mmCIF file of C-alpha atoms and ligand atoms in Angstrom:
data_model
loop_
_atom_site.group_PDB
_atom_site.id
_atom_site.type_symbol
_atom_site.label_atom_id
_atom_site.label_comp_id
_atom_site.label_asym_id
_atom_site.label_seq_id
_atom_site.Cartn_x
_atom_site.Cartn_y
_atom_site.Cartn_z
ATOM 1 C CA UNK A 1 56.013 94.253 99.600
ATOM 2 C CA UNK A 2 59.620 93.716 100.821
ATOM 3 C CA UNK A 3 61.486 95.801 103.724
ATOM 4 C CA UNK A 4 64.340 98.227 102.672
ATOM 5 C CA UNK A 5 66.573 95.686 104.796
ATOM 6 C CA UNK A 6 65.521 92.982 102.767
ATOM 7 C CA UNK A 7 66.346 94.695 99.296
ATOM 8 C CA UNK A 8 69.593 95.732 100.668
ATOM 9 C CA UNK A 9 70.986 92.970 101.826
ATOM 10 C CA UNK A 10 71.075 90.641 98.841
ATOM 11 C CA UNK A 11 72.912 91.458 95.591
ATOM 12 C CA UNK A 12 71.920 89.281 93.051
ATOM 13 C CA UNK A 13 74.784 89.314 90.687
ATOM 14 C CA UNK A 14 77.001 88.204 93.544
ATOM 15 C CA UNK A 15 74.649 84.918 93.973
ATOM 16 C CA UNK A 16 75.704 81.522 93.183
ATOM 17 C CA UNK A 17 72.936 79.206 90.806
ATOM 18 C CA UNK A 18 72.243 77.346 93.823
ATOM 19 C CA UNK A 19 71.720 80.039 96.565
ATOM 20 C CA UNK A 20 70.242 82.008 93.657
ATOM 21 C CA UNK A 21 67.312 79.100 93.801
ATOM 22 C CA UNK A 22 67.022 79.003 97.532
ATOM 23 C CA UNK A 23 66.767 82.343 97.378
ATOM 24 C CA UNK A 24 63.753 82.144 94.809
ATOM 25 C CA UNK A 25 61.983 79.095 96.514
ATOM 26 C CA UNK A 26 62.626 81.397 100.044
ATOM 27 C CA UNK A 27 60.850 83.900 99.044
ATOM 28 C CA UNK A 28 58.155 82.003 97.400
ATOM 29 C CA UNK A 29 57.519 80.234 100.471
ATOM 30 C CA UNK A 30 57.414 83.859 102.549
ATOM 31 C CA UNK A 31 54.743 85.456 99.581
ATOM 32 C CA UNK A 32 53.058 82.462 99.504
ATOM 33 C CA UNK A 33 53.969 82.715 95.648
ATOM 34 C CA UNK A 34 53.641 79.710 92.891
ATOM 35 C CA UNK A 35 56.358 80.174 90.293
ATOM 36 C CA UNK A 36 54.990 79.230 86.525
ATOM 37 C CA UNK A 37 57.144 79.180 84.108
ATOM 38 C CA UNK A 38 56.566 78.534 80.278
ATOM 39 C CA UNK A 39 58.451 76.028 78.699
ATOM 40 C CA UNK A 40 60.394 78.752 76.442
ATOM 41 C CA UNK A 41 61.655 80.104 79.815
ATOM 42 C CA UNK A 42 65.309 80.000 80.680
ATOM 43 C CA UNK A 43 66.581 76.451 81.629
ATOM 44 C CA UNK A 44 67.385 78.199 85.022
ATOM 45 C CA UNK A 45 63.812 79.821 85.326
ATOM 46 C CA UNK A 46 61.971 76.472 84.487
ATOM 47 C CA UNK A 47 63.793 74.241 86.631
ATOM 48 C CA UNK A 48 62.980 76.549 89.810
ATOM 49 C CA UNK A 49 59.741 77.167 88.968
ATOM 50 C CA UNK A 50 56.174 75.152 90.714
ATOM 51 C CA UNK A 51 55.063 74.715 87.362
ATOM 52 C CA UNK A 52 56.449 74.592 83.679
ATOM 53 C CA UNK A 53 54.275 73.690 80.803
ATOM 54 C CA UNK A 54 52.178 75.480 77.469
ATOM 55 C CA UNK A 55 49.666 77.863 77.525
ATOM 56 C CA UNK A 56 46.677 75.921 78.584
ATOM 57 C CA UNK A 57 48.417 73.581 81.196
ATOM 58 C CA UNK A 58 49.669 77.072 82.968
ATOM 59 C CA UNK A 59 46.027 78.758 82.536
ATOM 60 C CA UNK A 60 44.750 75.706 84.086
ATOM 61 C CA UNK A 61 47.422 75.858 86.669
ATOM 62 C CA UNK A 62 46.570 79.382 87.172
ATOM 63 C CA UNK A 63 42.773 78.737 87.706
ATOM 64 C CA UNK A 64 42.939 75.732 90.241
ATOM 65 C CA UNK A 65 45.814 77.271 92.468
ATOM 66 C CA UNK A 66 44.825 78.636 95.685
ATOM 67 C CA UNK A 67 48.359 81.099 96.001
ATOM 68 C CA UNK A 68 48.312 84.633 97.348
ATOM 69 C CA UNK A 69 50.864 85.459 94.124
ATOM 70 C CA UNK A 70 50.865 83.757 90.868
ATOM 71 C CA UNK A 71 54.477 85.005 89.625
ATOM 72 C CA UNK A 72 54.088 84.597 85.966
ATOM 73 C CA UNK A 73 57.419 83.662 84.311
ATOM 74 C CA UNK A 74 56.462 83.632 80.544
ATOM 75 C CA UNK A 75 54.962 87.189 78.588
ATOM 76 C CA UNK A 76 52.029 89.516 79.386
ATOM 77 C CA UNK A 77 49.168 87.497 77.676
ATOM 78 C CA UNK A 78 49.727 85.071 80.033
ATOM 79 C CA UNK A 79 49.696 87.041 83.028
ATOM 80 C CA UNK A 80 47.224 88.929 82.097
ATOM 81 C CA UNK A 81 45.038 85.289 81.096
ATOM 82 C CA UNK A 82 46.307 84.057 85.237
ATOM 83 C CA UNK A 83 44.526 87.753 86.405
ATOM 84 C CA UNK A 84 41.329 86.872 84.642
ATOM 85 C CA UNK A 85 41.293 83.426 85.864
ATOM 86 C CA UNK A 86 42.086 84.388 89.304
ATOM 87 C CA UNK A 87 41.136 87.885 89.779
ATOM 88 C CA UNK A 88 41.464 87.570 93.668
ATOM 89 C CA UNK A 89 44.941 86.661 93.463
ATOM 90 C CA UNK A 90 48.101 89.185 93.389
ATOM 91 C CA UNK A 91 49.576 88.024 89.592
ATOM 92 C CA UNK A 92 53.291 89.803 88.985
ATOM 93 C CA UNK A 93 55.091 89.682 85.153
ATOM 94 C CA UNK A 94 58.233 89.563 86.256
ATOM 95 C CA UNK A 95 59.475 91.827 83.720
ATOM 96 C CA UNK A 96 56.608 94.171 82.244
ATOM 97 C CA UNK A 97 58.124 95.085 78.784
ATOM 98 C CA UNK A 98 57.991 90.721 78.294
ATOM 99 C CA UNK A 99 55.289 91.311 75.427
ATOM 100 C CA UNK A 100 54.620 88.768 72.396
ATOM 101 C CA UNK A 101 54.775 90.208 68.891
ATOM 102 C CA UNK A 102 51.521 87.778 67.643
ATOM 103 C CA UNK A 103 49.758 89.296 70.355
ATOM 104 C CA UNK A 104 50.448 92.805 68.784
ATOM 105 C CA UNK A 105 49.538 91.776 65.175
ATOM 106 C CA UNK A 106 45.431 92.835 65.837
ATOM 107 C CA UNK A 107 44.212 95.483 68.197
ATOM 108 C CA UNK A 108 40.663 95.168 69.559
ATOM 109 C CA UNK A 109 39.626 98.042 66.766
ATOM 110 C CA UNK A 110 40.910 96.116 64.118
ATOM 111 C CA UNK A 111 38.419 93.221 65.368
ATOM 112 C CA UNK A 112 35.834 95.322 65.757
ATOM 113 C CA UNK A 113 36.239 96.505 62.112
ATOM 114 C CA UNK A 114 36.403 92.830 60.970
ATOM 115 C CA UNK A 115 33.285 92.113 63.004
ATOM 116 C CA UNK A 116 31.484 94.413 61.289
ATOM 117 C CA UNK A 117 32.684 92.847 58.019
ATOM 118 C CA UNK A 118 31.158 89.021 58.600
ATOM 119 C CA UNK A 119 27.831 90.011 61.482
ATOM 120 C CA UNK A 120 27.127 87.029 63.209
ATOM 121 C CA UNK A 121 30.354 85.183 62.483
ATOM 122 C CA UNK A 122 32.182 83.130 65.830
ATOM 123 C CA UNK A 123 35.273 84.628 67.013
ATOM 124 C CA UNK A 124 37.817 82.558 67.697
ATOM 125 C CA UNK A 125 40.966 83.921 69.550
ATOM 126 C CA UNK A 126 44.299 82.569 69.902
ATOM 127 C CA UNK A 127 45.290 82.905 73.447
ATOM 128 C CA UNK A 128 48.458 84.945 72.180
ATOM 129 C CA UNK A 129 46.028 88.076 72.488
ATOM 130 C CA UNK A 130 45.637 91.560 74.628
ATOM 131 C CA UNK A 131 42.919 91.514 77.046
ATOM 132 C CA UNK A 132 40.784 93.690 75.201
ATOM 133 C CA UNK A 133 41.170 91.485 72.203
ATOM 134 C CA UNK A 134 39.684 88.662 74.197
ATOM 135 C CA UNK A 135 36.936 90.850 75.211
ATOM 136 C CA UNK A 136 35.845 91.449 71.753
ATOM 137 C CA UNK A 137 36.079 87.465 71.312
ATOM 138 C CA UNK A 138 33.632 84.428 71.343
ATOM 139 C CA UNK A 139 35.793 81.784 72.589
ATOM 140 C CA UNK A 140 39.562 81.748 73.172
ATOM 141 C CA UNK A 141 42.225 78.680 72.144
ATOM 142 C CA UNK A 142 45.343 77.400 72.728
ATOM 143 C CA UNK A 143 47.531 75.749 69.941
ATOM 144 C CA UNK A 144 46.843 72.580 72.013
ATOM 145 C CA UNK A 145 43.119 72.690 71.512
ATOM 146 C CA UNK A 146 42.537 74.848 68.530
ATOM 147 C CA UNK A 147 40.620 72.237 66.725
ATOM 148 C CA UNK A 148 38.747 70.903 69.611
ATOM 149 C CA UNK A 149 37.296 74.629 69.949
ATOM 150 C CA UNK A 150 36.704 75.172 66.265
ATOM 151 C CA UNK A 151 34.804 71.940 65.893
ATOM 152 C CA UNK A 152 32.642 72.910 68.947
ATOM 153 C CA UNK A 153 31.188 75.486 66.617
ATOM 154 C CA UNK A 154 28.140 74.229 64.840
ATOM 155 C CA UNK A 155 29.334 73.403 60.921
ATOM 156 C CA UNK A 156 27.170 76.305 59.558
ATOM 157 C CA UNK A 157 28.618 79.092 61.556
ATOM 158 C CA UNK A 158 30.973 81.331 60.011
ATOM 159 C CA UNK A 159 34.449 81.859 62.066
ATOM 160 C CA UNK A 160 36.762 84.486 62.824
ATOM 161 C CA UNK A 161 39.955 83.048 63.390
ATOM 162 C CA UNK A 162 42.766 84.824 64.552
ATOM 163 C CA UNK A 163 45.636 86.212 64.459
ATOM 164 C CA UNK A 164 47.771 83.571 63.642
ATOM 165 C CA UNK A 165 47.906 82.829 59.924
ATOM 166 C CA UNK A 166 50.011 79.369 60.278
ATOM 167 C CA UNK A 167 47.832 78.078 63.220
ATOM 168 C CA UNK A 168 44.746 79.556 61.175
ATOM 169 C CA UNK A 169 45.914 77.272 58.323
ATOM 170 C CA UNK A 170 46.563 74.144 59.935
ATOM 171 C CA UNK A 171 42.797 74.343 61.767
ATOM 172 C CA UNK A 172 41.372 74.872 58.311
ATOM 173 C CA UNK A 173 43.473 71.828 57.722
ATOM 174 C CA UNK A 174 42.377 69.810 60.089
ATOM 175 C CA UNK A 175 38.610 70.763 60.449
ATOM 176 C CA UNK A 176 38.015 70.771 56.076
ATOM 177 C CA UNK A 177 35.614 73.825 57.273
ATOM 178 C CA UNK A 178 35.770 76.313 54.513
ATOM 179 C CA UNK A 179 34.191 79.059 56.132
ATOM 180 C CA UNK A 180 37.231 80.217 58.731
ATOM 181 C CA UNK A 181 38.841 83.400 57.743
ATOM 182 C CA UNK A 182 41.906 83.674 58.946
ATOM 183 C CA UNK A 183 43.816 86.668 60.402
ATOM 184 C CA UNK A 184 47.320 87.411 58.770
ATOM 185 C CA UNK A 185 49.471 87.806 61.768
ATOM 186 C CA UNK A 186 52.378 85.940 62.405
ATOM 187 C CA UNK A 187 54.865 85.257 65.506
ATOM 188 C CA UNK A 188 58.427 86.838 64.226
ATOM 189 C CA UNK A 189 60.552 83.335 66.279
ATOM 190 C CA UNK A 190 58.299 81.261 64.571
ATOM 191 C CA UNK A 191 57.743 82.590 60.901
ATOM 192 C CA UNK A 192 61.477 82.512 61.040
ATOM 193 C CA UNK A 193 61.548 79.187 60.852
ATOM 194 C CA UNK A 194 60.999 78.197 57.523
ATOM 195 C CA UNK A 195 60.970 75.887 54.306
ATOM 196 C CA UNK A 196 64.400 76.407 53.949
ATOM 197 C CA UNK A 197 65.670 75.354 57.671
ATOM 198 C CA UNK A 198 63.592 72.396 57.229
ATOM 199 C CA UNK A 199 64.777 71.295 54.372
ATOM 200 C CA UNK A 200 68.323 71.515 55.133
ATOM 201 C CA UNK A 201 67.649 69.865 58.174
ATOM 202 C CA UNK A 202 65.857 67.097 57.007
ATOM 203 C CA UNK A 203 68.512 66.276 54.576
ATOM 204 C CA UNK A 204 71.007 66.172 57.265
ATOM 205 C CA UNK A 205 69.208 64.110 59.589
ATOM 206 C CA UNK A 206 66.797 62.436 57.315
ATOM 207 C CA UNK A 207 66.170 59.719 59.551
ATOM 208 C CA UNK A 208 64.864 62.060 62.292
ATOM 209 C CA UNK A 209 61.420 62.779 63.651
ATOM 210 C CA UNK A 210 59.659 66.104 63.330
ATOM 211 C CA UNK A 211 58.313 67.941 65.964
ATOM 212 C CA UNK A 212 56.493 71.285 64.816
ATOM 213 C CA UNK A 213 54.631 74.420 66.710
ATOM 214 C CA UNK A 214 51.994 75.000 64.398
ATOM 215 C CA UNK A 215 52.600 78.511 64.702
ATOM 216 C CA UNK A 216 55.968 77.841 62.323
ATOM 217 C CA UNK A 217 56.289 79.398 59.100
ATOM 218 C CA UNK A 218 57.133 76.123 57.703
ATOM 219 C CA UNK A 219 54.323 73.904 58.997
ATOM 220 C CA UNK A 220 52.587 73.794 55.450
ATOM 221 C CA UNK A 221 55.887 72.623 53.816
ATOM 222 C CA UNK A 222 56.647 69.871 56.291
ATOM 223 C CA UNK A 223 52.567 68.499 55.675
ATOM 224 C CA UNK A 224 53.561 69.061 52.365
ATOM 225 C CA UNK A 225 56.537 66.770 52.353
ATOM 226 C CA UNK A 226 54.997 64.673 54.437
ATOM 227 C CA UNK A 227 51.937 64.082 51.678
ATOM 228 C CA UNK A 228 54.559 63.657 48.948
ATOM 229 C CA UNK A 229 56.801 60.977 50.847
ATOM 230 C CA UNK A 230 59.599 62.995 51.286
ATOM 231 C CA UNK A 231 59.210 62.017 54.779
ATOM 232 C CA UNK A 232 57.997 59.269 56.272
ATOM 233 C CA UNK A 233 54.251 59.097 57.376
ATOM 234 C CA UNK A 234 53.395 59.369 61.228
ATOM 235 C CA UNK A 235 56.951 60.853 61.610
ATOM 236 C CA UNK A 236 56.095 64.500 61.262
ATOM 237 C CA UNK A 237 53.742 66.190 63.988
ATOM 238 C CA UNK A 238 51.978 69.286 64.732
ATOM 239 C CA UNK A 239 51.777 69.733 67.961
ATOM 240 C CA UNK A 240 51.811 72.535 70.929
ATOM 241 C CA UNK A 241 54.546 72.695 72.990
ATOM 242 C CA UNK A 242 52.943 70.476 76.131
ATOM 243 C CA UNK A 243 52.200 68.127 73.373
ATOM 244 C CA UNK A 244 55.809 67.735 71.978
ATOM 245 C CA UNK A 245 56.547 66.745 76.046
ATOM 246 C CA UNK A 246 54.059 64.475 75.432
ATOM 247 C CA UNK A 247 55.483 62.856 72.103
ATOM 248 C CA UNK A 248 59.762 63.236 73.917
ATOM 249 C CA UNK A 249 58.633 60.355 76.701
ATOM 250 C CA UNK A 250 56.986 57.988 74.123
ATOM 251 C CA UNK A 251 59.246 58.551 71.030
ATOM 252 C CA UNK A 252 62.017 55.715 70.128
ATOM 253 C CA UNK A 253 63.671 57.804 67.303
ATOM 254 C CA UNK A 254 67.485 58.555 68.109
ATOM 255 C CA UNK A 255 66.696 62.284 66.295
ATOM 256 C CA UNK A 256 63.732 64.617 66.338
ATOM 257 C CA UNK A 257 64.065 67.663 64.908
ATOM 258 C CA UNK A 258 62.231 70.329 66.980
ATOM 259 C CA UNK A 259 60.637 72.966 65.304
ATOM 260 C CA UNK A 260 59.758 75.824 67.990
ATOM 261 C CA UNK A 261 61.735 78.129 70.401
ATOM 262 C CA UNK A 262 64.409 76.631 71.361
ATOM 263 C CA UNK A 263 64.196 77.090 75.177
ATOM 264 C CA UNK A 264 61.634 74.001 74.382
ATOM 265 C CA UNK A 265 64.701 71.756 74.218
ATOM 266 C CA UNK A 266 65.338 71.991 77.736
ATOM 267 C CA UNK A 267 62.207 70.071 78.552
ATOM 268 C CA UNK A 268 62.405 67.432 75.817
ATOM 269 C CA UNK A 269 65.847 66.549 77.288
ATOM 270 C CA UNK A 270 65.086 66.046 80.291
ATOM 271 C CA UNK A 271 61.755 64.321 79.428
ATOM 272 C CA UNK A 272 64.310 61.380 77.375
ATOM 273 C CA UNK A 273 67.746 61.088 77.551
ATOM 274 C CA UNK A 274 68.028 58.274 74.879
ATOM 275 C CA UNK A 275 66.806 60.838 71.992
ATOM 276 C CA UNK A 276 68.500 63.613 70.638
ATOM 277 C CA UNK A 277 66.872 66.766 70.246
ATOM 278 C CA UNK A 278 68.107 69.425 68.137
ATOM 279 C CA UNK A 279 66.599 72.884 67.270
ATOM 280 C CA UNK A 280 65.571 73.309 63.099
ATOM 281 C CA UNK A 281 66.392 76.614 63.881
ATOM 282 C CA UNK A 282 68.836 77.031 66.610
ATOM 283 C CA UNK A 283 68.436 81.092 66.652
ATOM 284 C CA UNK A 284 64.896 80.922 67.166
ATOM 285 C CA UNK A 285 64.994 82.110 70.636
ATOM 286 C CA UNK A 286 61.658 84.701 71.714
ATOM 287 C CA UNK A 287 63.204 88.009 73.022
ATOM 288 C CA UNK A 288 60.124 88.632 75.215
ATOM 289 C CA UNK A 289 60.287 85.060 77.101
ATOM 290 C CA UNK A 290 64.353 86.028 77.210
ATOM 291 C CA UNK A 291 63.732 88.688 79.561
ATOM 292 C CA UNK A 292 63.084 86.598 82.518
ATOM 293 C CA UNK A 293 66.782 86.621 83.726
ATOM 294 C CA UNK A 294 67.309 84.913 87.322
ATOM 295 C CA UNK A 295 68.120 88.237 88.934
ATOM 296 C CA UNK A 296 64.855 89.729 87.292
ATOM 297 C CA UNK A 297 62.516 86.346 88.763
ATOM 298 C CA UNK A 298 64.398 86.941 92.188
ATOM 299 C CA UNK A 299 63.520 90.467 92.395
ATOM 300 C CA UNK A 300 60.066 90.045 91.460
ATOM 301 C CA UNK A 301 59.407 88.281 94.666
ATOM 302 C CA UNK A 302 61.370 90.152 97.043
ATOM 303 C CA UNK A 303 60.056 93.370 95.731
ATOM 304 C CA UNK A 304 56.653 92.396 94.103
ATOM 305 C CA UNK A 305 57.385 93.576 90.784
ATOM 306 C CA UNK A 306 55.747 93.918 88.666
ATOM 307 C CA UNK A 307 51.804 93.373 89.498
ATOM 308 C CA UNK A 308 49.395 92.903 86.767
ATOM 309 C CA UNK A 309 46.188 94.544 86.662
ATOM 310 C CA UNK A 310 42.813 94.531 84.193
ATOM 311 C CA UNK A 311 40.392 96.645 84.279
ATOM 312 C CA UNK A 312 37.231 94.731 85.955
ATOM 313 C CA UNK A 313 35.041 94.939 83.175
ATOM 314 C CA UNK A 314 37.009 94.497 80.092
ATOM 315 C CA UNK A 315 38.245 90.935 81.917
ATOM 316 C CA UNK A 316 34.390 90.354 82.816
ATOM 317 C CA UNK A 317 34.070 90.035 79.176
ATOM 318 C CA UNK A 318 37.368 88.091 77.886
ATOM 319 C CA UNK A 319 36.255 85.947 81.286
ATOM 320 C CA UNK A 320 33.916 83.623 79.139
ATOM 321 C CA UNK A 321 35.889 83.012 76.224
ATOM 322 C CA UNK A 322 38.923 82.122 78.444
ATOM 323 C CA UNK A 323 37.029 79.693 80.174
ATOM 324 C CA UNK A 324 35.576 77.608 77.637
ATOM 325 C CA UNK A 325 39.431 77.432 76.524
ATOM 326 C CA UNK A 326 40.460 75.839 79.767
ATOM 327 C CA UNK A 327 36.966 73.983 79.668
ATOM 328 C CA UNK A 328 37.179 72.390 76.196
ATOM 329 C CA UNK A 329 39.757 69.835 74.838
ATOM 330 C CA UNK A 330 42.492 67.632 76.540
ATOM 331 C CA UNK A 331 45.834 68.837 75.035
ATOM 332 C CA UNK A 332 46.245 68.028 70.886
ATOM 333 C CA UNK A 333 48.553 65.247 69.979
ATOM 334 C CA UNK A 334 48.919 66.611 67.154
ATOM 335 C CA UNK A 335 48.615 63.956 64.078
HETATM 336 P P1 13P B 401 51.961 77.087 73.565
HETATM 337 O O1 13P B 401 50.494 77.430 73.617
HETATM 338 O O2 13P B 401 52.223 75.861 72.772
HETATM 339 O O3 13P B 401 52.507 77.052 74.942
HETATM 340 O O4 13P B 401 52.702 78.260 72.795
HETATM 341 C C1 13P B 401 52.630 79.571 73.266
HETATM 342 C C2 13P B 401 53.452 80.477 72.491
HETATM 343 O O5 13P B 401 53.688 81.618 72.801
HETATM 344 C C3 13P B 401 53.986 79.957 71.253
HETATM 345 O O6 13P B 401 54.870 80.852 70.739
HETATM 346 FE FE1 SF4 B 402 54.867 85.574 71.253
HETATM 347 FE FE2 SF4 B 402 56.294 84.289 69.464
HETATM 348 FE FE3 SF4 B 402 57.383 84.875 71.806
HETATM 349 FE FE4 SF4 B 402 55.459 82.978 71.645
HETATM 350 S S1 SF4 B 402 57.513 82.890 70.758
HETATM 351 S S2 SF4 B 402 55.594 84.629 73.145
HETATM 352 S S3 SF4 B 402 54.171 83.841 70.018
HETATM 353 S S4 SF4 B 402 56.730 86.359 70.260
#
């Protein structure tokens, strides 16, 4: 993509954070590039990126955007879920080892083999998922319309639900259907986070909010407390990332306690100045999303790095279920 002069004569390191973004948006402009960037990205990344938001907001992005390049700054599911939406369009993962350890808790054999287990039952796959793994899927969702695309499957239908055990959980929640099985995989940032951080926290601030990715391993135990009284009802929500940015402009609490990864703060702060938002777990940072350093987004443009590509016919197939995911649902706001 780029001319040996043009590699040459920029060293990244040596760049400033402003010429380091002129740089970026430069090169955008000459690739006729859009920059998305998921809201666990570095503060750096989001704030020179076209785009930041969740899952579904970006696949949306991804689908409407008429860009030679989508540069995807987030992990390989979602570049991968950009190629399928727009398979005419060059879509680059900055860094191509940026993978997402949900994603790598069920294979597409494993799905076949728990297929064969329940015939006729409705797959329902969490976007955090290979390509293959949609393939083998009915219908994908997002954590910010997991419900809306369980309850568009008719009451008497078994489901498949996977792979995340916490976001399986809080669908069965929601929906009372007692006929989801759910898949026992688990995100390693967000299981991390658990009773025990909450608690603590809570006691420290107990006056605060609670913001929580359902994908948390202590989701159950803040509903929990929540039921009991030992916090306040309407103050603890469940909610996707885009829908936490949702809940930061409206909120009047001085605290919320956010419950995610924390490059999630970045947006909430900026979103409201007046509140406070502080991480229940400040070392739940995602390695994968980490990888997107400034000097790795820069060189992705000038050098087209790193391009993604899926096989025609396997994305043929994941095609439908990704679709109804950006078809069905306005974002969740959670409860
Ligand atoms: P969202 O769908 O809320 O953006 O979350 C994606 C993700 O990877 C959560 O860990
Ligand atoms: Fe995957 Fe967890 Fe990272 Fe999200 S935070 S990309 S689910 S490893």
């Amino acid at each position: 993509m780029s001319t040996a002069r043009d590699t040459a004569t920029i060293s990244d390191d040596a760049l400033g954070d402003e010429e380091w973004a002129r740089e970026v948006r430069r090169w955008a402009t000459r690739r006729d590039a859009i920059i998305l960037a998921h809201n666990y990205q570095r503060p750096e990344i989001q704030d020179v990126a076209d785009a930041v938001g969740d899952s579904l907001a970006l696949s949306r992005r991804a689908a409407a955007s008429d860009a030679a390049v989508i540069v995807f700054a987030g992990v390989a599911f979602m570049a991968e879920t950009a190629k399928i939406l727009a398979p005419d369009r060059t879509v680059l993962l900055p860094e191509p080892r940026a993978g997402c350890s949900l994603a790598d808790s069920i294979t597409a054999d494993q799905l076949r083999a728990w297929k064969a287990r329940h015939p006729g039952a409705v797959v329902v796959a969490y976007v955090n998922t290979s390509v293959e793994v949609k393939a083998e899927s009915d219908l994908c969702c997002t954590s910010a319309n997991a419900v809306e695309i369980v309850n568009s499957v008719p009451a008497s239908r078994e489901i498949l639900f996977l792979p995340d055990q916490f976001l399986g959980a809080h669908v069965q929640r929601l929906t009372g259907r007692d006929n989801i099985h759910v898949w026992m995989g688990e995100c390693h940032v967000h299981a991390e986070i658990t009773p025990q951080d909450l608690r603590e926290r809570v006691a420290q601030l107990p006056a605060a909010e609670l913001f929580i990715h359902p994908e948390c391993g202590c989701t159950t135990t803040a509903l929990w407390m929540a039921g009991r009284g030992d916090l306040p009802p309407g103050r603890t929500r469940v909610l996707s990332t885009g829908g936490m940015l949702e809940a930061a402009r409206t909120t009047t609490a001085s605290h919320v306690l956010v419950a995610t990864e924390t490059g999630m703060l970045h947006q909430l702060r900026r979103a409201n100045s007046a509140t406070r938002f502080e991480p229940v777990n400040p070392a739940a940072q995602c390695p994968y999303m980490q990888m997107i350093t400034p000097a790795v987004l820069l060189r992705s443009l000038r050098e087209g790095t790193h391009e993604v590509n899926v096989d025609p016919e396997v994305a043929r197939r994941a095609r439908r279920s990704v679709e109804a995911m950006i078809a069905v649902g306005a974002p969740s706001r959670g409860e």
